Short mmCIF file of C-alpha atoms and ligand atoms in Angstrom, two decimals:
data_model
loop_
_atom_site.label_atom_id
_atom_site.label_comp_id
_atom_site.label_asym_id
_atom_site.label_seq_id
_atom_site.Cartn_x
_atom_site.Cartn_y
_atom_site.Cartn_z
CA MET A 1 112.48 -16.68 57.12
CA ILE A 2 113.75 -19.91 55.67
CA ILE A 3 115.73 -20.78 52.54
CA ASP A 4 115.61 -24.28 51.08
CA THR A 5 119.15 -24.66 49.75
CA HIS A 6 118.51 -27.93 47.93
CA ALA A 7 115.34 -28.81 46.00
CA HIS A 8 115.37 -30.61 42.63
CA LEU A 9 112.30 -28.82 41.29
CA TYR A 10 112.93 -29.60 37.61
CA TYR A 11 111.03 -32.92 37.51
CA ASP A 12 107.95 -32.78 35.25
CA ASP A 13 105.47 -33.68 37.97
CA ILE A 14 106.72 -30.77 40.09
CA VAL A 15 107.09 -28.28 37.21
CA SER A 16 103.46 -28.93 36.21
CA GLU A 17 102.26 -27.72 39.60
CA MET A 18 105.04 -25.26 40.38
CA ASP A 19 102.74 -22.37 41.35
CA LYS A 20 101.15 -24.49 44.07
CA VAL A 21 104.45 -25.92 45.28
CA LEU A 22 105.90 -22.40 45.61
CA GLU A 23 102.73 -21.10 47.24
CA ARG A 24 102.92 -23.81 49.91
CA ALA A 25 106.62 -23.06 50.35
CA ALA A 26 105.88 -19.37 50.93
CA GLU A 27 103.16 -20.28 53.43
CA SER A 28 105.79 -22.27 55.33
CA GLY A 29 108.03 -19.24 55.58
CA ILE A 30 110.33 -19.99 52.66
CA SER A 31 111.58 -16.93 50.78
CA ARG A 32 114.09 -18.48 48.38
CA ILE A 33 114.87 -21.93 47.00
CA ILE A 34 118.11 -23.11 45.41
CA VAL A 35 117.62 -25.73 42.69
CA PRO A 36 120.77 -27.82 42.12
CA ALA A 37 121.56 -29.45 38.79
CA VAL A 38 123.03 -32.89 38.12
CA ASP A 39 124.04 -32.53 34.46
CA ILE A 40 123.78 -30.28 31.37
CA GLN A 41 120.08 -30.95 30.75
CA THR A 42 119.03 -30.12 34.29
CA SER A 43 121.28 -27.03 34.29
CA VAL A 44 119.43 -25.74 31.21
CA LYS A 45 116.04 -26.46 32.80
CA ILE A 46 117.05 -24.73 36.03
CA ILE A 47 118.13 -21.57 34.27
CA SER A 48 114.77 -21.25 32.56
CA LEU A 49 112.97 -21.92 35.86
CA CYS A 50 115.05 -19.17 37.52
CA ASP A 51 114.02 -16.77 34.76
CA LYS A 52 110.37 -17.64 35.28
CA TYR A 53 110.04 -17.78 39.08
CA GLU A 54 111.35 -15.03 41.29
CA MET A 55 111.76 -17.32 44.29
CA LEU A 56 114.10 -19.73 42.51
CA TYR A 57 117.89 -19.63 42.29
CA GLY A 58 120.12 -22.20 40.69
CA ALA A 59 123.27 -24.23 41.12
CA VAL A 60 124.81 -25.78 38.03
CA GLY A 61 127.22 -28.68 37.87
CA PHE A 62 127.81 -32.36 37.25
CA HIS A 63 126.63 -34.82 39.91
CA PRO A 64 128.98 -37.76 40.53
CA GLY A 65 126.15 -40.19 39.77
CA ASP A 66 125.74 -38.69 36.30
CA ILE A 67 129.43 -38.35 35.49
CA LYS A 68 129.53 -41.42 33.25
CA ASP A 69 128.34 -39.45 30.21
CA THR A 70 130.07 -36.17 31.04
CA GLU A 71 132.85 -35.02 28.73
CA SER A 72 135.68 -32.54 29.31
CA GLY A 73 134.10 -30.17 26.78
CA ASP A 74 131.01 -29.91 28.99
CA ILE A 75 133.04 -27.84 31.45
CA LYS A 76 132.94 -24.97 28.93
CA LEU A 77 129.13 -25.04 28.95
CA LEU A 78 129.17 -25.05 32.72
CA GLU A 79 131.21 -21.86 32.74
CA GLU A 80 128.63 -20.29 30.44
CA PHE A 81 125.76 -21.29 32.74
CA LEU A 82 127.61 -19.74 35.67
CA GLN A 83 127.28 -16.32 34.06
CA HIS A 84 123.55 -16.28 34.79
CA PRO A 85 122.79 -13.75 37.56
CA LYS A 86 120.58 -16.19 39.49
CA VAL A 87 123.11 -19.04 39.50
CA VAL A 88 124.59 -18.87 42.98
CA ALA A 89 126.71 -22.03 43.25
CA VAL A 90 128.52 -24.89 41.52
CA GLY A 91 126.56 -28.03 42.31
CA GLU A 92 125.82 -30.54 42.97
CA ILE A 93 129.26 -32.02 42.68
CA GLY A 94 131.14 -34.62 44.69
CA LEU A 95 131.73 -38.33 45.00
CA ASP A 96 129.24 -41.18 45.17
CA TYR A 97 130.64 -44.62 45.93
CA TYR A 98 127.28 -46.16 46.71
CA TRP A 99 125.66 -46.70 43.31
CA ASP A 100 128.56 -47.22 40.98
CA VAL A 101 132.28 -47.22 41.68
CA SER A 102 133.42 -48.09 38.16
CA TYR A 103 133.84 -44.38 37.37
CA LYS A 104 135.76 -43.45 40.50
CA ASP A 105 138.65 -41.76 38.66
CA LYS A 106 136.28 -39.82 36.44
CA GLN A 107 134.27 -38.73 39.49
CA ILE A 108 137.41 -37.48 41.20
CA TYR A 109 138.59 -35.72 38.04
CA PHE A 110 135.33 -33.78 37.57
CA PHE A 111 134.99 -33.06 41.27
CA LYS A 112 138.42 -31.41 41.26
CA GLU A 113 137.80 -29.56 38.00
CA GLN A 114 134.53 -28.12 39.28
CA ILE A 115 136.13 -27.06 42.57
CA GLU A 116 138.70 -25.10 40.54
CA ILE A 117 135.95 -23.39 38.56
CA ALA A 118 134.13 -22.45 41.77
CA LYS A 119 137.34 -20.95 43.16
CA ASP A 120 137.87 -19.07 39.96
CA LYS A 121 134.37 -17.61 39.96
CA ASN A 122 134.33 -17.10 43.72
CA LEU A 123 131.19 -19.24 44.04
CA PRO A 124 130.36 -21.82 46.72
CA VAL A 125 130.31 -25.56 45.97
CA ILE A 126 127.42 -27.85 46.92
CA VAL A 127 128.98 -31.20 47.77
CA HIS A 128 127.21 -34.56 47.53
CA THR A 129 128.82 -37.58 49.17
CA ARG A 130 127.68 -41.13 49.67
CA ASN A 131 130.02 -43.71 51.19
CA SER A 132 132.68 -41.21 50.21
CA THR A 133 132.60 -38.37 52.73
CA LYS A 134 136.13 -38.97 54.00
CA GLU A 135 137.67 -38.81 50.55
CA ALA A 136 135.56 -35.78 49.52
CA VAL A 137 136.60 -33.90 52.66
CA GLU A 138 140.24 -34.75 51.89
CA ILE A 139 139.92 -33.30 48.39
CA ILE A 140 138.20 -30.15 49.65
CA THR A 141 140.89 -29.75 52.33
CA GLU A 142 143.63 -30.22 49.75
CA LYS A 143 142.03 -27.59 47.48
CA TYR A 144 141.18 -25.26 50.36
CA ASP A 145 142.79 -21.87 50.14
CA GLY A 146 140.71 -19.78 52.52
CA ASN A 147 138.65 -18.61 49.57
CA LEU A 148 136.91 -21.89 48.74
CA LYS A 149 133.50 -22.13 50.42
CA GLY A 150 130.54 -24.46 50.35
CA GLN A 151 128.06 -26.92 51.73
CA PHE A 152 128.19 -30.63 52.49
CA HIS A 153 124.58 -31.37 51.67
CA CYS A 154 122.62 -34.19 53.28
CA PHE A 155 125.57 -34.86 55.57
CA SER A 156 126.08 -38.55 56.28
CA GLY A 157 129.72 -38.63 57.35
CA THR A 158 131.33 -39.62 60.62
CA SER A 159 132.24 -37.45 63.63
CA GLU A 160 135.80 -37.42 62.30
CA ASP A 161 134.62 -36.12 58.91
CA LEU A 162 132.60 -33.45 60.69
CA ASP A 163 135.62 -32.39 62.75
CA GLU A 164 137.62 -31.90 59.55
CA ILE A 165 134.83 -29.85 57.96
CA LEU A 166 134.49 -27.66 61.04
CA LYS A 167 138.13 -26.65 60.59
CA LEU A 168 137.29 -25.08 57.23
CA GLU A 169 136.00 -21.55 57.51
CA ASN A 170 133.01 -20.94 55.21
CA PHE A 171 132.08 -24.62 54.99
CA PHE A 172 128.70 -25.74 56.27
CA VAL A 173 126.67 -28.93 56.63
CA SER A 174 122.95 -29.60 56.26
CA PHE A 175 120.62 -32.48 57.00
CA CYS A 176 117.54 -33.85 55.22
CA GLY A 177 114.16 -35.21 56.32
CA ASN A 178 115.63 -38.56 57.35
CA VAL A 179 116.68 -36.97 60.65
CA THR A 180 113.00 -37.26 61.64
CA PHE A 181 112.96 -41.05 61.12
CA LYS A 182 112.72 -43.21 64.23
CA LYS A 183 115.85 -45.15 63.37
CA TYR A 184 118.03 -42.14 62.48
CA LYS A 185 121.40 -42.98 64.03
CA ASP A 186 123.43 -39.79 63.91
CA ILE A 187 121.70 -37.64 66.53
CA ASN A 188 125.10 -37.06 68.17
CA ILE A 189 126.46 -35.62 64.92
CA ILE A 190 123.67 -33.04 64.80
CA GLU A 191 124.34 -32.24 68.46
CA ASN A 192 127.96 -31.54 67.57
CA VAL A 193 127.37 -29.16 64.67
CA PRO A 194 127.56 -25.56 65.91
CA VAL A 195 124.54 -23.51 64.85
CA ASN A 196 126.81 -21.18 62.86
CA LYS A 197 127.80 -24.15 60.66
CA LEU A 198 124.27 -25.32 59.79
CA LEU A 199 122.22 -24.80 56.63
CA SER A 200 118.64 -25.82 55.75
CA GLU A 201 117.52 -28.09 52.90
CA THR A 202 114.91 -30.64 51.81
CA ASP A 203 116.57 -32.51 48.88
CA THR A 204 113.11 -32.47 47.25
CA PRO A 205 111.71 -34.81 45.89
CA TYR A 206 113.69 -37.24 48.07
CA LEU A 207 113.84 -37.95 51.81
CA SER A 208 110.52 -36.52 52.97
CA PRO A 209 110.42 -35.97 56.72
CA GLU A 210 107.85 -37.61 58.97
CA PRO A 211 104.84 -37.54 58.69
CA PHE A 212 105.34 -37.60 54.90
CA ARG A 213 107.96 -40.35 54.79
CA GLY A 214 107.80 -42.25 51.49
CA LYS A 215 105.83 -39.52 49.72
CA ARG A 216 107.21 -36.91 47.33
CA ASN A 217 109.06 -34.27 49.30
CA GLU A 218 108.62 -30.54 48.72
CA PRO A 219 110.16 -27.35 50.13
CA ALA A 220 107.18 -26.65 52.43
CA TYR A 221 108.11 -29.73 54.49
CA ILE A 222 111.41 -28.15 55.52
CA LYS A 223 109.85 -27.00 58.78
CA TYR A 224 109.48 -30.59 60.03
CA THR A 225 113.20 -31.17 59.60
CA LEU A 226 114.12 -27.85 61.21
CA LYS A 227 111.82 -28.54 64.13
CA LYS A 228 113.48 -31.91 64.71
CA ILE A 229 116.95 -30.37 64.56
CA SER A 230 115.90 -27.66 67.01
CA GLU A 231 114.65 -30.36 69.41
CA ILE A 232 117.88 -32.33 69.12
CA LYS A 233 119.94 -29.20 69.72
CA ASN A 234 117.56 -27.92 72.38
CA ILE A 235 117.21 -24.51 70.75
CA GLU A 236 114.01 -22.63 70.12
CA CYS A 237 113.02 -23.33 66.49
CA GLY A 238 112.61 -19.66 65.55
CA LYS A 239 116.07 -18.87 66.86
CA LEU A 240 117.56 -21.77 64.92
CA GLU A 241 115.82 -20.63 61.73
CA THR A 242 117.12 -17.08 62.11
CA ALA A 243 120.69 -18.29 62.65
CA ILE A 244 120.52 -20.69 59.70
CA TYR A 245 118.98 -18.03 57.47
CA ARG A 246 121.96 -15.79 58.17
CA ASN A 247 124.38 -18.63 57.33
CA VAL A 248 122.62 -19.32 54.04
CA MET A 249 122.58 -15.65 53.07
CA ASN A 250 126.28 -15.32 53.88
CA LEU A 251 127.26 -18.36 51.86
CA PHE A 252 125.06 -18.10 48.77
CA PHE A 253 123.80 -14.56 48.59
CA THR A 254 126.79 -12.65 50.02
CA ILE A 255 124.96 -10.10 52.14
NI1 NI B 1 120.55 -33.40 45.48
#
């Protein structure tokens, strides 16, 4: 069994064929999918999708790339969304210094605020970083109290960043379809992540694995990424999937 912990399934072109997307996901062995929000609008959409489709669970939060228009009052709404029984995380949140650094302070402010809310509600955080992993890890470490837990999604940090994350109990990393690309450079990072620290994700509709590179990604393609990771780590794919499944259940679905 596989869980896709990160699929942005709220885009119109996906919603319009949701039954088929979920059917293909189930055929690939996927039992649950977590849909992460980036702002208020997507949080609202995700909650209604969770009500409609049994397989779907949600994460609500403010993505650093969408923080420009976020206001302090929005945090109240976020707390309301977190009451929903199928919302299992605060996300995605974090820092993104790739697209736009003019809102750095605001990004940091909302990242910290949302971490506090997650701690308060005892929910995991889904952390997005781009050109900012070191600083995000520093903030998580500073806020870490043994109770804070979460995922560094689509991990793109250095070996040093990974070492710091591995020190935090209940923090995990996951990789996207780009690990299947010929020029993927961080094979050694994947080698160095213990299996008990790994999660599974697609980041649908982005970062489709080979042989679908450049096309719209979907949860069913998760198996290509997992297969590649199992080859890199020299573990039988089924064994890897079982171990990852357990990690995902422990983090998001508290078994
Ligand atoms: Ni995402």
